[in-house]
Amino acid sequence: MAERILIVEDEDKIADILRDYLLQHGFEVFRLSRGDEVEEWMRQHGADLVLLDLMLPGKNGLDVCKSLRLQTQAAIVMVTARVEEIDRLLGLELGADDYICKPFSPREVVARVKAVLRRTHGGGHPAEQELVMDDAGWRATLAGRDLGLTAVEYQLLKVLAAQPGRIFSREQLMDAMYRDTRVVSDRTVDSHVKKLRKKVSDVSPHREIIHSVYGVGYKFEWSAAS
């Protein structure tokens, strides 16, 4: 049975493009244009994942997300063009499973939707269950063994692992790793990645999870070490 996607977007052009791409990839797709229609629609029909725009008429996406988390286990992917909201979405304080920034590529959206559904519906890579992130203790374990990460390394791994397959630029990773105003260089990110890779290798020599994307940045992906 096709997985059901609800697009909540008030811009017709964007909604139509997303709908067409998702239909091409075998999803069953529905669309609403107002935030105050979402909760009742979900109660009556349900969906596996909601693509939820931040700025909506009737009720904004942040409030809709909070309400949905009280009534459904459906995955929620927030869509936003408001950079100032990214920290809140990254912190998952609203219960969202992922976020996407406008402007975006429809192909990227489809890839992220598939990744979120794999994670939330238990269809992800078996090894993903072996990585455990403990925010309270800033401690990460792989296959039951402590990686011994510093606070910065922990934050780096958390950001990457939260969105497998997504490519992060060095600038994006610097912003996530350092919330203050200190000045750091690209080499600083590379240095932390190198140390993180070594700690992963020490625990699991035959596994590689942080990959370089030449000229762009880094991504998290499970694979055997080369």
mmCIF file of C-alpha atoms in Angstrom:
data_model
loop_
_atom_site.group_PDB
_atom_site.id
_atom_site.type_symbol
_atom_site.label_atom_id
_atom_site.label_comp_id
_atom_site.label_asym_id
_atom_site.label_seq_id
_atom_site.Cartn_x
_atom_site.Cartn_y
_atom_site.Cartn_z
ATOM 1 C CA MET A 1 0.000 0.000 0.000
ATOM 2 C CA ALA A 2 1.326 3.448 -0.947
ATOM 3 C CA GLU A 3 2.409 5.670 1.901
ATOM 4 C CA ARG A 4 0.216 8.739 2.356
ATOM 5 C CA ILE A 5 1.734 12.228 2.271
ATOM 6 C CA LEU A 6 -0.166 15.369 3.265
ATOM 7 C CA ILE A 7 1.253 18.597 1.823
ATOM 8 C CA VAL A 8 0.236 21.709 3.765
ATOM 9 C CA GLU A 9 1.291 24.618 1.571
ATOM 10 C CA ASP A 10 -0.568 27.782 0.552
ATOM 11 C CA GLU A 11 1.545 28.485 -2.541
ATOM 12 C CA ASP A 12 -0.089 26.581 -5.421
ATOM 13 C CA LYS A 13 3.023 26.371 -7.597
ATOM 14 C CA ILE A 14 5.164 24.865 -4.833
ATOM 15 C CA ALA A 15 2.421 22.450 -3.776
ATOM 16 C CA ASP A 16 1.850 21.289 -7.364
ATOM 17 C CA ILE A 17 5.556 20.607 -7.947
ATOM 18 C CA LEU A 18 5.882 18.653 -4.701
ATOM 19 C CA ARG A 19 2.707 16.682 -5.426
ATOM 20 C CA ASP A 20 3.893 15.725 -8.928
ATOM 21 C CA TYR A 21 7.320 14.555 -7.734
ATOM 22 C CA LEU A 22 5.880 12.558 -4.837
ATOM 23 C CA LEU A 23 3.255 10.945 -7.088
ATOM 24 C CA GLN A 24 6.016 9.927 -9.512
ATOM 25 C CA HIS A 25 7.746 8.115 -6.638
ATOM 26 C CA GLY A 26 4.678 6.080 -5.744
ATOM 27 C CA PHE A 27 3.245 8.058 -2.828
ATOM 28 C CA GLU A 28 -0.441 8.812 -2.298
ATOM 29 C CA VAL A 29 -0.555 12.603 -2.008
ATOM 30 C CA PHE A 30 -3.080 15.057 -0.541
ATOM 31 C CA ARG A 31 -2.896 18.808 -0.125
ATOM 32 C CA LEU A 32 -4.298 21.477 2.202
ATOM 33 C CA SER A 33 -3.612 25.212 1.981
ATOM 34 C CA ARG A 34 -4.655 26.348 5.478
ATOM 35 C CA GLY A 35 -3.156 25.507 8.832
ATOM 36 C CA ASP A 36 -6.485 25.455 10.652
ATOM 37 C CA GLU A 37 -7.729 22.592 8.449
ATOM 38 C CA VAL A 38 -4.928 20.151 9.230
ATOM 39 C CA GLU A 39 -5.918 18.644 12.582
ATOM 40 C CA GLU A 40 -9.480 17.771 11.552
ATOM 41 C CA TRP A 41 -8.269 16.374 8.218
ATOM 42 C CA MET A 42 -5.739 14.161 10.000
ATOM 43 C CA ARG A 43 -8.403 12.901 12.428
ATOM 44 C CA GLN A 44 -10.630 11.880 9.527
ATOM 45 C CA HIS A 45 -8.102 10.592 7.015
ATOM 46 C CA GLY A 46 -4.605 10.236 8.522
ATOM 47 C CA ALA A 47 -1.251 10.267 6.743
ATOM 48 C CA ASP A 48 2.179 8.694 7.159
ATOM 49 C CA LEU A 49 3.985 12.022 6.783
ATOM 50 C CA VAL A 50 3.012 15.701 6.793
ATOM 51 C CA LEU A 51 5.030 18.238 4.763
ATOM 52 C CA LEU A 52 4.165 21.308 6.784
ATOM 53 C CA ASP A 53 4.923 24.854 5.681
ATOM 54 C CA LEU A 54 5.825 27.300 8.446
ATOM 55 C CA MET A 55 3.864 30.324 7.220
ATOM 56 C CA LEU A 56 0.221 29.403 6.659
ATOM 57 C CA PRO A 57 -3.126 31.209 6.757
ATOM 58 C CA GLY A 58 -5.482 30.296 9.582
ATOM 59 C CA LYS A 59 -2.838 28.762 11.879
ATOM 60 C CA ASN A 60 0.938 28.833 11.542
ATOM 61 C CA GLY A 61 2.982 25.697 11.044
ATOM 62 C CA LEU A 62 4.661 25.835 14.453
ATOM 63 C CA ASP A 63 1.310 25.666 16.252
ATOM 64 C CA VAL A 64 -0.006 23.008 13.877
ATOM 65 C CA CYS A 65 3.078 20.874 14.550
ATOM 66 C CA LYS A 66 2.599 21.116 18.318
ATOM 67 C CA SER A 67 -1.055 20.124 18.004
ATOM 68 C CA LEU A 68 -0.364 17.214 15.660
ATOM 69 C CA ARG A 69 2.194 15.760 18.044
ATOM 70 C CA LEU A 70 -0.587 15.387 20.618
ATOM 71 C CA GLN A 71 -2.855 13.434 18.287
ATOM 72 C CA THR A 72 -0.737 11.479 15.784
ATOM 73 C CA GLN A 73 2.469 9.522 15.326
ATOM 74 C CA ALA A 74 2.762 10.666 11.703
ATOM 75 C CA ALA A 75 6.170 11.981 10.688
ATOM 76 C CA ILE A 76 6.349 15.771 10.339
ATOM 77 C CA VAL A 77 8.750 17.617 8.052
ATOM 78 C CA MET A 78 8.717 21.386 8.488
ATOM 79 C CA VAL A 79 9.281 23.615 5.446
ATOM 80 C CA THR A 80 10.573 27.113 6.126
ATOM 81 C CA ALA A 81 12.182 30.143 4.526
ATOM 82 C CA ARG A 82 12.646 31.834 7.919
ATOM 83 C CA VAL A 83 16.275 31.356 8.906
ATOM 84 C CA GLU A 84 15.645 32.612 12.444
ATOM 85 C CA GLU A 85 13.432 29.585 13.143
ATOM 86 C CA ILE A 86 16.041 27.000 12.201
ATOM 87 C CA ASP A 87 17.533 26.692 15.697
ATOM 88 C CA ARG A 88 14.104 25.853 17.106
ATOM 89 C CA LEU A 89 13.468 23.278 14.413
ATOM 90 C CA LEU A 90 16.936 21.764 14.796
ATOM 91 C CA GLY A 91 16.318 21.417 18.509
ATOM 92 C CA LEU A 92 13.185 19.398 17.717
ATOM 93 C CA GLU A 93 11.393 21.217 20.517
ATOM 94 C CA LEU A 94 8.235 21.050 18.430
ATOM 95 C CA GLY A 95 8.424 17.331 17.779
ATOM 96 C CA ALA A 96 9.236 17.699 14.077
ATOM 97 C CA ASP A 97 11.236 14.872 12.497
ATOM 98 C CA ASP A 98 13.103 17.028 9.982
ATOM 99 C CA TYR A 99 13.097 20.434 8.326
ATOM 100 C CA ILE A 100 13.695 21.715 4.795
ATOM 101 C CA CYS A 101 14.706 25.257 3.855
ATOM 102 C CA LYS A 102 13.271 27.178 0.924
ATOM 103 C CA PRO A 103 14.300 27.384 -1.820
ATOM 104 C CA PHE A 104 14.728 23.645 -2.253
ATOM 105 C CA SER A 105 15.041 21.034 -4.962
ATOM 106 C CA PRO A 106 11.952 18.800 -5.297
ATOM 107 C CA ARG A 107 14.319 15.840 -5.669
ATOM 108 C CA GLU A 108 15.872 16.722 -2.306
ATOM 109 C CA VAL A 109 12.426 16.847 -0.720
ATOM 110 C CA VAL A 110 11.559 13.390 -2.059
ATOM 111 C CA ALA A 111 14.875 11.997 -0.778
ATOM 112 C CA ARG A 112 14.340 13.528 2.660
ATOM 113 C CA VAL A 113 10.740 12.264 2.819
ATOM 114 C CA LYS A 114 11.942 8.739 2.056
ATOM 115 C CA ALA A 115 14.708 8.997 4.686
ATOM 116 C CA VAL A 116 12.310 10.223 7.384
ATOM 117 C CA LEU A 117 9.797 7.482 6.597
ATOM 118 C CA ARG A 118 12.548 4.856 6.813
ATOM 119 C CA ARG A 119 13.560 6.165 10.238
ATOM 120 C CA THR A 120 10.079 6.620 11.666
ATOM 121 C CA HIS A 121 8.601 3.418 10.206
ATOM 122 C CA GLY A 122 11.476 1.185 11.234
ATOM 123 C CA GLY A 123 12.768 0.617 7.731
ATOM 124 C CA GLY A 124 16.162 2.214 8.135
ATOM 125 C CA HIS A 125 19.551 0.579 7.914
ATOM 126 C CA PRO A 126 19.857 -2.075 10.679
ATOM 127 C CA ALA A 127 23.090 -0.511 11.912
ATOM 128 C CA GLU A 128 21.297 2.755 12.670
ATOM 129 C CA GLN A 129 19.902 1.166 15.818
ATOM 130 C CA GLU A 130 23.485 0.743 17.083
ATOM 131 C CA LEU A 131 24.156 4.490 17.343
ATOM 132 C CA VAL A 132 22.686 5.981 20.514
ATOM 133 C CA MET A 133 22.880 9.711 21.273
ATOM 134 C CA ASP A 134 22.370 10.705 24.927
ATOM 135 C CA ASP A 135 21.744 14.459 25.041
ATOM 136 C CA ALA A 136 21.611 14.555 28.836
ATOM 137 C CA GLY A 137 25.146 13.253 29.159
ATOM 138 C CA TRP A 138 26.509 14.449 25.791
ATOM 139 C CA ARG A 139 27.468 10.815 25.233
ATOM 140 C CA ALA A 140 27.324 8.766 22.037
ATOM 141 C CA THR A 141 27.664 4.999 21.889
ATOM 142 C CA LEU A 142 28.168 2.829 18.811
ATOM 143 C CA ALA A 143 27.359 -0.865 19.100
ATOM 144 C CA GLY A 144 27.238 -0.372 22.877
ATOM 145 C CA ARG A 145 30.701 1.214 23.133
ATOM 146 C CA ASP A 146 31.260 4.814 24.210
ATOM 147 C CA LEU A 147 32.833 6.936 21.460
ATOM 148 C CA GLY A 148 34.364 9.329 24.026
ATOM 149 C CA LEU A 149 33.322 12.467 22.149
ATOM 150 C CA THR A 150 33.968 16.044 23.174
ATOM 151 C CA ALA A 151 30.958 18.379 23.345
ATOM 152 C CA VAL A 152 31.765 19.818 19.916
ATOM 153 C CA GLU A 153 32.234 16.372 18.361
ATOM 154 C CA TYR A 154 28.961 15.226 19.895
ATOM 155 C CA GLN A 155 27.116 18.210 18.416
ATOM 156 C CA LEU A 156 28.726 17.584 15.026
ATOM 157 C CA LEU A 157 27.695 13.926 15.004
ATOM 158 C CA LYS A 158 24.184 14.743 16.216
ATOM 159 C CA VAL A 159 23.558 17.222 13.405
ATOM 160 C CA LEU A 160 24.862 14.861 10.717
ATOM 161 C CA ALA A 161 23.171 11.718 12.054
ATOM 162 C CA ALA A 162 19.788 13.428 12.400
ATOM 163 C CA GLN A 163 19.532 13.644 8.608
ATOM 164 C CA PRO A 164 21.270 10.681 6.941
ATOM 165 C CA GLY A 165 22.246 11.373 3.359
ATOM 166 C CA ARG A 166 21.895 15.135 3.618
ATOM 167 C CA ILE A 167 25.030 17.042 2.610
ATOM 168 C CA PHE A 168 26.021 19.803 5.038
ATOM 169 C CA SER A 169 28.413 22.572 4.041
ATOM 170 C CA ARG A 170 31.244 23.419 6.403
ATOM 171 C CA GLU A 171 29.551 26.718 7.167
ATOM 172 C CA GLN A 172 26.345 24.970 8.217
ATOM 173 C CA LEU A 173 28.287 22.624 10.463
ATOM 174 C CA MET A 174 30.220 25.520 12.029
ATOM 175 C CA ASP A 175 26.931 27.266 12.834
ATOM 176 C CA ALA A 176 25.621 24.105 14.488
ATOM 177 C CA MET A 177 28.819 23.374 16.423
ATOM 178 C CA TYR A 178 29.464 26.888 17.698
ATOM 179 C CA ARG A 179 26.395 28.824 18.838
ATOM 180 C CA ASP A 180 28.474 31.782 20.046
ATOM 181 C CA THR A 181 30.230 34.442 17.957
ATOM 182 C CA ARG A 182 33.724 32.958 17.881
ATOM 183 C CA VAL A 183 35.529 32.950 14.545
ATOM 184 C CA VAL A 184 36.497 29.526 13.255
ATOM 185 C CA SER A 185 37.785 28.334 9.885
ATOM 186 C CA ASP A 186 36.858 25.519 7.525
ATOM 187 C CA ARG A 187 39.960 23.700 8.735
ATOM 188 C CA THR A 188 38.441 23.573 12.217
ATOM 189 C CA VAL A 189 35.489 21.556 10.912
ATOM 190 C CA ASP A 190 37.821 19.263 8.976
ATOM 191 C CA SER A 191 39.879 18.707 12.120
ATOM 192 C CA HIS A 192 36.821 17.743 14.172
ATOM 193 C CA VAL A 193 35.610 15.403 11.426
ATOM 194 C CA LYS A 194 39.016 13.721 11.321
ATOM 195 C CA LYS A 195 38.973 13.160 15.098
ATOM 196 C CA LEU A 196 35.382 11.923 14.984
ATOM 197 C CA ARG A 197 36.204 9.441 12.242
ATOM 198 C CA LYS A 198 39.151 8.098 14.237
ATOM 199 C CA LYS A 199 36.977 7.553 17.306
ATOM 200 C CA VAL A 200 34.399 5.702 15.204
ATOM 201 C CA SER A 201 37.177 3.603 13.655
ATOM 202 C CA ASP A 202 38.600 2.776 17.092
ATOM 203 C CA VAL A 203 35.221 1.368 18.134
ATOM 204 C CA SER A 204 34.195 -0.151 14.798
ATOM 205 C CA PRO A 205 37.153 -0.459 12.359
ATOM 206 C CA HIS A 206 35.050 -1.825 9.517
ATOM 207 C CA ARG A 207 32.426 0.908 9.533
ATOM 208 C CA GLU A 208 32.425 4.399 8.034
ATOM 209 C CA ILE A 209 29.650 6.872 8.796
ATOM 210 C CA ILE A 210 31.032 10.346 7.993
ATOM 211 C CA HIS A 211 31.667 10.889 4.294
ATOM 212 C CA SER A 212 33.340 13.776 2.480
ATOM 213 C CA VAL A 213 31.568 15.273 -0.515
ATOM 214 C CA TYR A 214 34.263 16.917 -2.602
ATOM 215 C CA GLY A 215 33.890 20.692 -2.841
ATOM 216 C CA VAL A 216 30.708 20.727 -0.743
ATOM 217 C CA GLY A 217 31.017 19.336 2.778
ATOM 218 C CA TYR A 218 30.071 16.199 4.686
ATOM 219 C CA LYS A 219 27.208 13.745 5.092
ATOM 220 C CA PHE A 220 26.263 10.885 7.404
ATOM 221 C CA GLU A 221 25.750 7.500 5.757
ATOM 222 C CA TRP A 222 26.250 3.914 6.886
ATOM 223 C CA SER A 223 28.792 1.951 4.883
ATOM 224 C CA ALA A 224 31.738 -0.366 5.236
ATOM 225 C CA ALA A 225 35.109 1.315 5.622
ATOM 226 C CA SER A 226 37.099 1.477 2.404
#
